[in-house]
């Protein structure tokens, strides 16, 4: 395992933009021989295999955990002076506490020029590399396509009163309410609350499964990626973006005192590259990279990168309270 680098050394490596950048990163990575990455899931495995094929002299060690566990672990390690983590693949919301604890190093990658500016954290602490979108989904056996709601305003129609459901996952529900607050205002949220929407204490994926079974016919809190996977297997589902939709993202970030910063920057470049984004696309995720295969199918989706908002934590707390007040009353 490489020795932790000083913050100044990591900063210089992370922001090097000379013509020798690639050669410099590869030479340093050969000395480091590998790196440690913290992430939440198994979706990353095809990316790791692709990276190691391209750089066979490097090995990526992955440590997994929940978003909360990873943030807590990183804060504890830096608090006691332990510097072993090189980089993160984590949601922007999960990276906020880590950033605010001064654990992340802003970086520059030549791949960033191909990304939507909104997908890059304003101070360059992270870049979104995979994304899904929460929108309206419905059971096509129960609701014909021509009658299905196509906008947020359509959800207020009397015919949908008592027929809708939403995920009770705090992040999904609160980000949905936040999107409505940003695009329609609090009065609209309260009017929607009078539509007697049933809240299910489960993830959007589980709620989509109930929709496939016919127990639920309509929900505005379903991910497009879940619907696409299910439709490919013959499920009677359809999905639409009713307007601007919240992006559920995963981003890459570099640790401030990374022991293997050269190798970590090569991974970041690879995940952001055309090849890396194509692998994410094969897993069903959208992309913020212009020209990516999955980007073409998402051109009609208006995306809100709410996790990149400068005061997100305060806003999220307010949205969560409004969600509880409006949709969980009594």
Coordinates of C-alpha atoms in Angstrom, one line a residue:
X1 CA 0.0 0.0 0.0
X2 CA 1.3 3.4 -0.9
X3 CA 2.2 6.0 1.8
X4 CA -0.3 8.8 2.2
X5 CA 0.7 11.8 0.1
X6 CA 0.7 15.4 1.4
X7 CA -2.3 17.5 0.5
X8 CA -0.1 19.8 -1.6
X9 CA 1.3 16.8 -3.6
X10 CA -2.2 15.4 -4.2
X11 CA -3.4 18.8 -5.2
X12 CA -0.6 19.2 -7.8
X13 CA -1.3 15.8 -9.3
X14 CA -5.1 16.2 -9.3
X15 CA -4.8 19.5 -11.2
X16 CA -1.9 18.9 -13.5
X17 CA -2.9 19.8 -17.1
X18 CA 0.4 19.7 -19.0
X19 CA 0.9 17.7 -22.2
X20 CA 2.7 15.1 -20.1
X21 CA -0.3 14.5 -17.9
X22 CA -1.1 11.0 -19.1
X23 CA 2.6 9.9 -18.9
X24 CA 3.0 11.4 -15.5
X25 CA -0.1 9.7 -14.1
X26 CA 0.9 6.3 -15.6
X27 CA 4.4 6.5 -14.3
X28 CA 3.2 7.4 -10.8
X29 CA 0.5 4.7 -10.8
X30 CA 3.1 2.1 -11.7
X31 CA 4.9 3.0 -8.5
X32 CA 1.7 2.9 -6.5
X33 CA 0.5 -0.4 -8.0
X34 CA -3.1 0.0 -6.8
X35 CA -5.6 2.0 -5.0
X36 CA -8.5 1.9 -2.5
X37 CA -12.0 2.9 -3.5
X38 CA -15.1 3.3 -1.3
X39 CA -18.5 2.8 -2.8
X40 CA -22.0 1.7 -2.0
X41 CA -22.8 -1.1 -4.5
X42 CA -21.8 -3.8 -6.9
X43 CA -22.7 -1.9 -10.0
X44 CA -19.1 -0.8 -10.3
X45 CA -17.7 -4.2 -11.0
X46 CA -17.8 -3.9 -14.9
X47 CA -16.0 -0.6 -14.6
X48 CA -13.3 -2.1 -12.4
X49 CA -12.8 -4.9 -14.9
X50 CA -12.6 -2.5 -17.8
X51 CA -10.1 -0.3 -16.0
X52 CA -7.8 -3.2 -15.0
X53 CA -7.8 -4.5 -18.6
X54 CA -6.6 -1.0 -19.7
X55 CA -4.1 -0.7 -16.9
X56 CA -3.1 -4.3 -16.0
X57 CA -0.3 -3.1 -13.7
X58 CA -3.0 -1.7 -11.3
X59 CA -5.4 -3.4 -8.9
X60 CA -8.4 -1.6 -7.5
X61 CA -9.4 -2.6 -4.0
X62 CA -13.1 -1.9 -3.3
X63 CA -14.6 -1.4 0.2
X64 CA -18.4 -1.2 0.2
X65 CA -20.9 0.1 2.7
X66 CA -24.0 2.2 3.0
X67 CA -23.8 5.9 2.2
X68 CA -24.0 6.7 5.9
X69 CA -21.4 4.1 6.8
X70 CA -18.9 5.3 4.2
X71 CA -19.2 8.9 5.3
X72 CA -18.8 7.9 9.0
X73 CA -15.8 5.7 8.2
X74 CA -14.1 8.4 6.2
X75 CA -14.6 11.1 8.9
X76 CA -13.3 8.7 11.6
X77 CA -10.2 7.8 9.6
X78 CA -9.3 11.4 8.9
X79 CA -10.0 12.4 12.5
X80 CA -7.4 9.8 13.9
X81 CA -4.9 10.5 11.1
X82 CA -5.5 7.4 9.1
X83 CA -5.0 8.1 5.4
X84 CA -5.7 5.0 3.3
X85 CA -8.7 5.9 1.1
X86 CA -7.9 7.1 -2.4
X87 CA -11.2 7.9 -3.9
X88 CA -15.0 7.5 -3.7
X89 CA -17.8 6.5 -6.0
X90 CA -20.8 7.8 -4.1
X91 CA -23.9 9.9 -4.5
X92 CA -23.4 13.7 -4.4
X93 CA -25.6 13.8 -1.3
X94 CA -23.4 11.3 0.4
X95 CA -20.3 13.3 -0.5
X96 CA -21.5 16.5 1.0
X97 CA -20.5 15.7 4.6
X98 CA -17.2 14.3 3.4
X99 CA -16.5 17.5 1.4
X100 CA -17.5 19.7 4.3
X101 CA -15.0 17.8 6.6
X102 CA -12.2 18.8 4.1
X103 CA -11.5 15.2 3.0
X104 CA -12.0 15.8 -0.7
X105 CA -9.5 17.3 -3.2
X106 CA -10.9 19.3 -6.1
X107 CA -9.6 17.9 -9.4
X108 CA -9.4 18.5 -13.1
X109 CA -9.9 15.9 -15.8
X110 CA -9.7 16.5 -19.5
X111 CA -12.9 14.3 -19.7
X112 CA -14.8 17.1 -17.9
X113 CA -15.0 19.1 -21.1
X114 CA -17.5 16.6 -22.4
X115 CA -19.8 16.8 -19.4
X116 CA -22.8 19.0 -18.7
X117 CA -21.6 21.7 -16.4
X118 CA -24.5 21.0 -14.0
X119 CA -23.1 17.5 -13.3
X120 CA -19.8 19.0 -11.9
X121 CA -19.8 20.2 -8.3
X122 CA -19.2 24.0 -8.5
X123 CA -15.8 23.8 -6.7
X124 CA -14.8 20.6 -8.7
X125 CA -15.0 18.3 -5.7
X126 CA -16.8 15.6 -7.8
X127 CA -18.3 14.8 -11.1
X128 CA -21.5 12.8 -11.7
X129 CA -20.7 9.6 -13.6
X130 CA -24.1 7.7 -13.5
X131 CA -27.6 8.9 -13.0
X132 CA -31.3 7.8 -12.9
X133 CA -34.4 10.0 -13.0
X134 CA -37.5 9.9 -10.9
X135 CA -40.7 10.4 -12.9
X136 CA -44.2 9.1 -13.5
X137 CA -44.7 5.4 -14.1
X138 CA -47.9 3.5 -14.6
X139 CA -49.3 0.0 -15.2
X140 CA -50.3 0.0 -18.9
X141 CA -52.9 -2.7 -18.3
X142 CA -54.7 -0.4 -15.9
X143 CA -54.1 2.9 -17.5
X144 CA -54.0 3.3 -21.3
X145 CA -51.1 5.3 -22.6
X146 CA -53.3 8.1 -24.0
X147 CA -55.0 8.7 -20.7
X148 CA -51.9 8.6 -18.5
X149 CA -50.8 11.8 -16.8
X150 CA -47.9 13.4 -18.7
X151 CA -47.1 16.4 -16.5
X152 CA -47.0 17.3 -12.8
X153 CA -50.2 19.4 -13.3
X154 CA -51.9 16.4 -14.7
X155 CA -51.5 14.7 -11.3
X156 CA -54.1 17.1 -9.9
X157 CA -56.9 15.8 -12.1
X158 CA -59.8 14.4 -10.1
X159 CA -59.5 11.0 -11.8
X160 CA -56.2 10.3 -10.1
X161 CA -57.4 11.1 -6.6
X162 CA -56.9 8.0 -4.4
X163 CA -55.2 6.1 -7.3
X164 CA -51.6 7.2 -6.8
X165 CA -48.8 5.8 -4.6
X166 CA -45.4 7.1 -3.7
X167 CA -42.2 5.6 -2.2
X168 CA -41.7 6.4 1.5
X169 CA -37.9 6.3 1.1
X170 CA -36.8 9.5 2.7
X171 CA -34.4 10.5 0.0
X172 CA -36.8 9.7 -2.9
X173 CA -39.8 11.4 -1.3
X174 CA -38.0 14.4 -0.1
X175 CA -36.2 15.0 -3.4
X176 CA -39.6 14.6 -5.2
X177 CA -41.1 17.3 -2.9
X178 CA -38.0 19.4 -3.4
X179 CA -38.4 19.2 -7.2
X180 CA -42.0 20.4 -6.9
X181 CA -40.9 23.2 -4.6
X182 CA -38.3 24.4 -7.1
X183 CA -40.6 24.1 -10.1
X184 CA -44.1 24.7 -8.8
X185 CA -44.0 26.0 -5.3
X186 CA -45.4 25.0 -1.9
X187 CA -49.1 25.6 -2.8
X188 CA -48.8 23.0 -5.5
X189 CA -47.3 20.5 -3.1
X190 CA -50.2 21.0 -0.7
X191 CA -52.7 20.7 -3.5
X192 CA -51.1 17.4 -4.5
X193 CA -51.2 16.2 -0.9
X194 CA -55.0 16.5 -1.1
X195 CA -55.0 13.8 -3.8
X196 CA -54.9 11.1 -1.1
X197 CA -51.6 9.6 -2.4
X198 CA -50.8 6.3 -0.6
X199 CA -47.3 6.3 0.9
X200 CA -45.6 2.9 0.8
X201 CA -42.6 2.4 3.3
X202 CA -40.4 0.9 0.6
X203 CA -37.9 1.8 -2.1
X204 CA -39.0 2.8 -5.6
X205 CA -37.8 -0.5 -6.9
X206 CA -40.1 -2.4 -4.6
X207 CA -42.9 0.0 -5.4
X208 CA -42.3 -0.7 -9.1
X209 CA -42.7 -4.4 -8.4
X210 CA -46.1 -3.8 -6.8
X211 CA -47.0 -1.8 -10.0
X212 CA -46.0 -4.8 -12.1
X213 CA -48.3 -7.0 -10.0
X214 CA -51.2 -4.5 -10.4
X215 CA -51.4 -3.6 -6.7
X216 CA -50.3 0.0 -7.6
X217 CA -51.3 1.6 -10.9
X218 CA -49.6 5.0 -10.8
X219 CA -46.7 6.7 -9.1
X220 CA -44.7 9.9 -9.6
X221 CA -41.7 8.5 -7.7
X222 CA -40.4 5.7 -9.9
X223 CA -36.9 5.6 -11.5
X224 CA -36.7 5.3 -15.3
X225 CA -33.9 2.7 -15.0
X226 CA -36.2 0.4 -13.0
X227 CA -39.0 0.7 -15.6
X228 CA -36.6 0.1 -18.5
X229 CA -35.2 -3.1 -16.9
X230 CA -38.7 -4.4 -16.1
X231 CA -40.1 -3.5 -19.6
X232 CA -37.3 -5.5 -21.2
X233 CA -38.5 -8.5 -19.2
X234 CA -42.1 -8.0 -20.4
X235 CA -43.6 -6.0 -17.6
X236 CA -46.7 -3.8 -18.3
X237 CA -45.0 -0.5 -17.3
X238 CA -44.4 2.9 -18.9
X239 CA -42.5 5.9 -17.7
X240 CA -42.5 9.6 -18.5
X241 CA -40.7 12.7 -17.4
X242 CA -43.5 15.1 -16.3
X243 CA -41.2 18.1 -16.4
X244 CA -37.9 18.8 -14.6
X245 CA -36.9 15.6 -12.7
X246 CA -34.5 15.1 -9.8
X247 CA -31.3 13.2 -10.7
X248 CA -30.4 10.4 -8.5
X249 CA -26.6 10.3 -9.1
X250 CA -23.3 8.7 -8.3
X251 CA -20.2 10.7 -8.6
X252 CA -16.4 10.2 -8.4
X253 CA -14.3 12.1 -5.9
X254 CA -10.6 12.1 -4.9
X255 CA -9.4 12.0 -1.2
X256 CA -7.3 15.0 -0.1
X257 CA -4.4 12.8 1.2
X258 CA -4.8 9.9 -1.2
X259 CA -1.9 7.4 -0.9
X260 CA -2.2 6.6 -4.6
X261 CA -3.4 9.9 -6.3
X262 CA -1.9 9.0 -9.7
X263 CA -3.8 5.7 -9.9
X264 CA -7.0 7.4 -8.5
X265 CA -6.9 10.1 -11.2
X266 CA -6.6 7.4 -13.9
X267 CA -9.7 5.7 -12.5
X268 CA -11.6 9.0 -12.4
X269 CA -10.6 9.7 -16.0
X270 CA -11.7 6.2 -17.0
X271 CA -15.1 6.3 -15.3
X272 CA -15.7 9.7 -17.0
X273 CA -14.4 8.5 -20.4
X274 CA -16.6 7.5 -23.4
X275 CA -15.7 3.8 -22.7
X276 CA -16.6 4.1 -19.0
X277 CA -19.8 5.9 -19.6
X278 CA -20.8 3.2 -22.2
X279 CA -20.3 0.6 -19.4
X280 CA -22.5 2.5 -17.1
X281 CA -25.1 2.8 -19.9
X282 CA -25.1 -1.0 -20.3
X283 CA -26.1 -1.2 -16.6
X284 CA -29.1 1.0 -17.4
X285 CA -27.8 4.3 -16.1
X286 CA -28.0 7.7 -17.8
X287 CA -25.0 9.9 -18.5
X288 CA -24.2 13.6 -18.2
X289 CA -21.5 13.1 -20.9
X290 CA -22.4 14.7 -24.2
X291 CA -22.4 12.1 -27.0
X292 CA -22.8 9.1 -24.7
X293 CA -25.1 6.5 -25.9
X294 CA -27.5 6.8 -23.0
X295 CA -27.4 10.6 -23.2
X296 CA -29.1 10.5 -26.6
X297 CA -32.1 8.8 -25.1
X298 CA -32.3 11.4 -22.3
X299 CA -32.2 14.6 -24.4
X300 CA -35.9 15.2 -23.6
X301 CA -35.3 14.9 -19.8
X302 CA -34.9 18.2 -18.0
X303 CA -32.5 17.2 -15.2
X304 CA -32.2 18.8 -11.7
X305 CA -28.8 18.0 -10.0
X306 CA -30.2 19.0 -6.7
X307 CA -27.4 17.4 -4.7
X308 CA -25.1 20.0 -6.3
X309 CA -27.1 22.9 -4.9
X310 CA -25.0 25.1 -2.6
X311 CA -27.4 24.9 0.3
X312 CA -28.7 21.4 -0.3
X313 CA -28.6 20.0 3.3
X314 CA -30.7 22.9 4.6
X315 CA -33.1 22.6 1.7
X316 CA -33.4 18.9 2.1
X317 CA -34.3 19.2 5.7
X318 CA -37.1 21.6 4.8
X319 CA -38.3 19.4 2.0
X320 CA -38.3 16.4 4.3
X321 CA -40.4 18.3 6.8
X322 CA -42.9 19.4 4.1
X323 CA -43.1 15.8 2.9
X324 CA -44.0 14.6 6.4
X325 CA -46.5 17.4 6.9
X326 CA -48.3 17.0 3.6
X327 CA -48.1 13.3 2.8
X328 CA -47.7 11.6 6.2
X329 CA -50.2 13.7 8.2
X330 CA -52.1 11.5 10.7

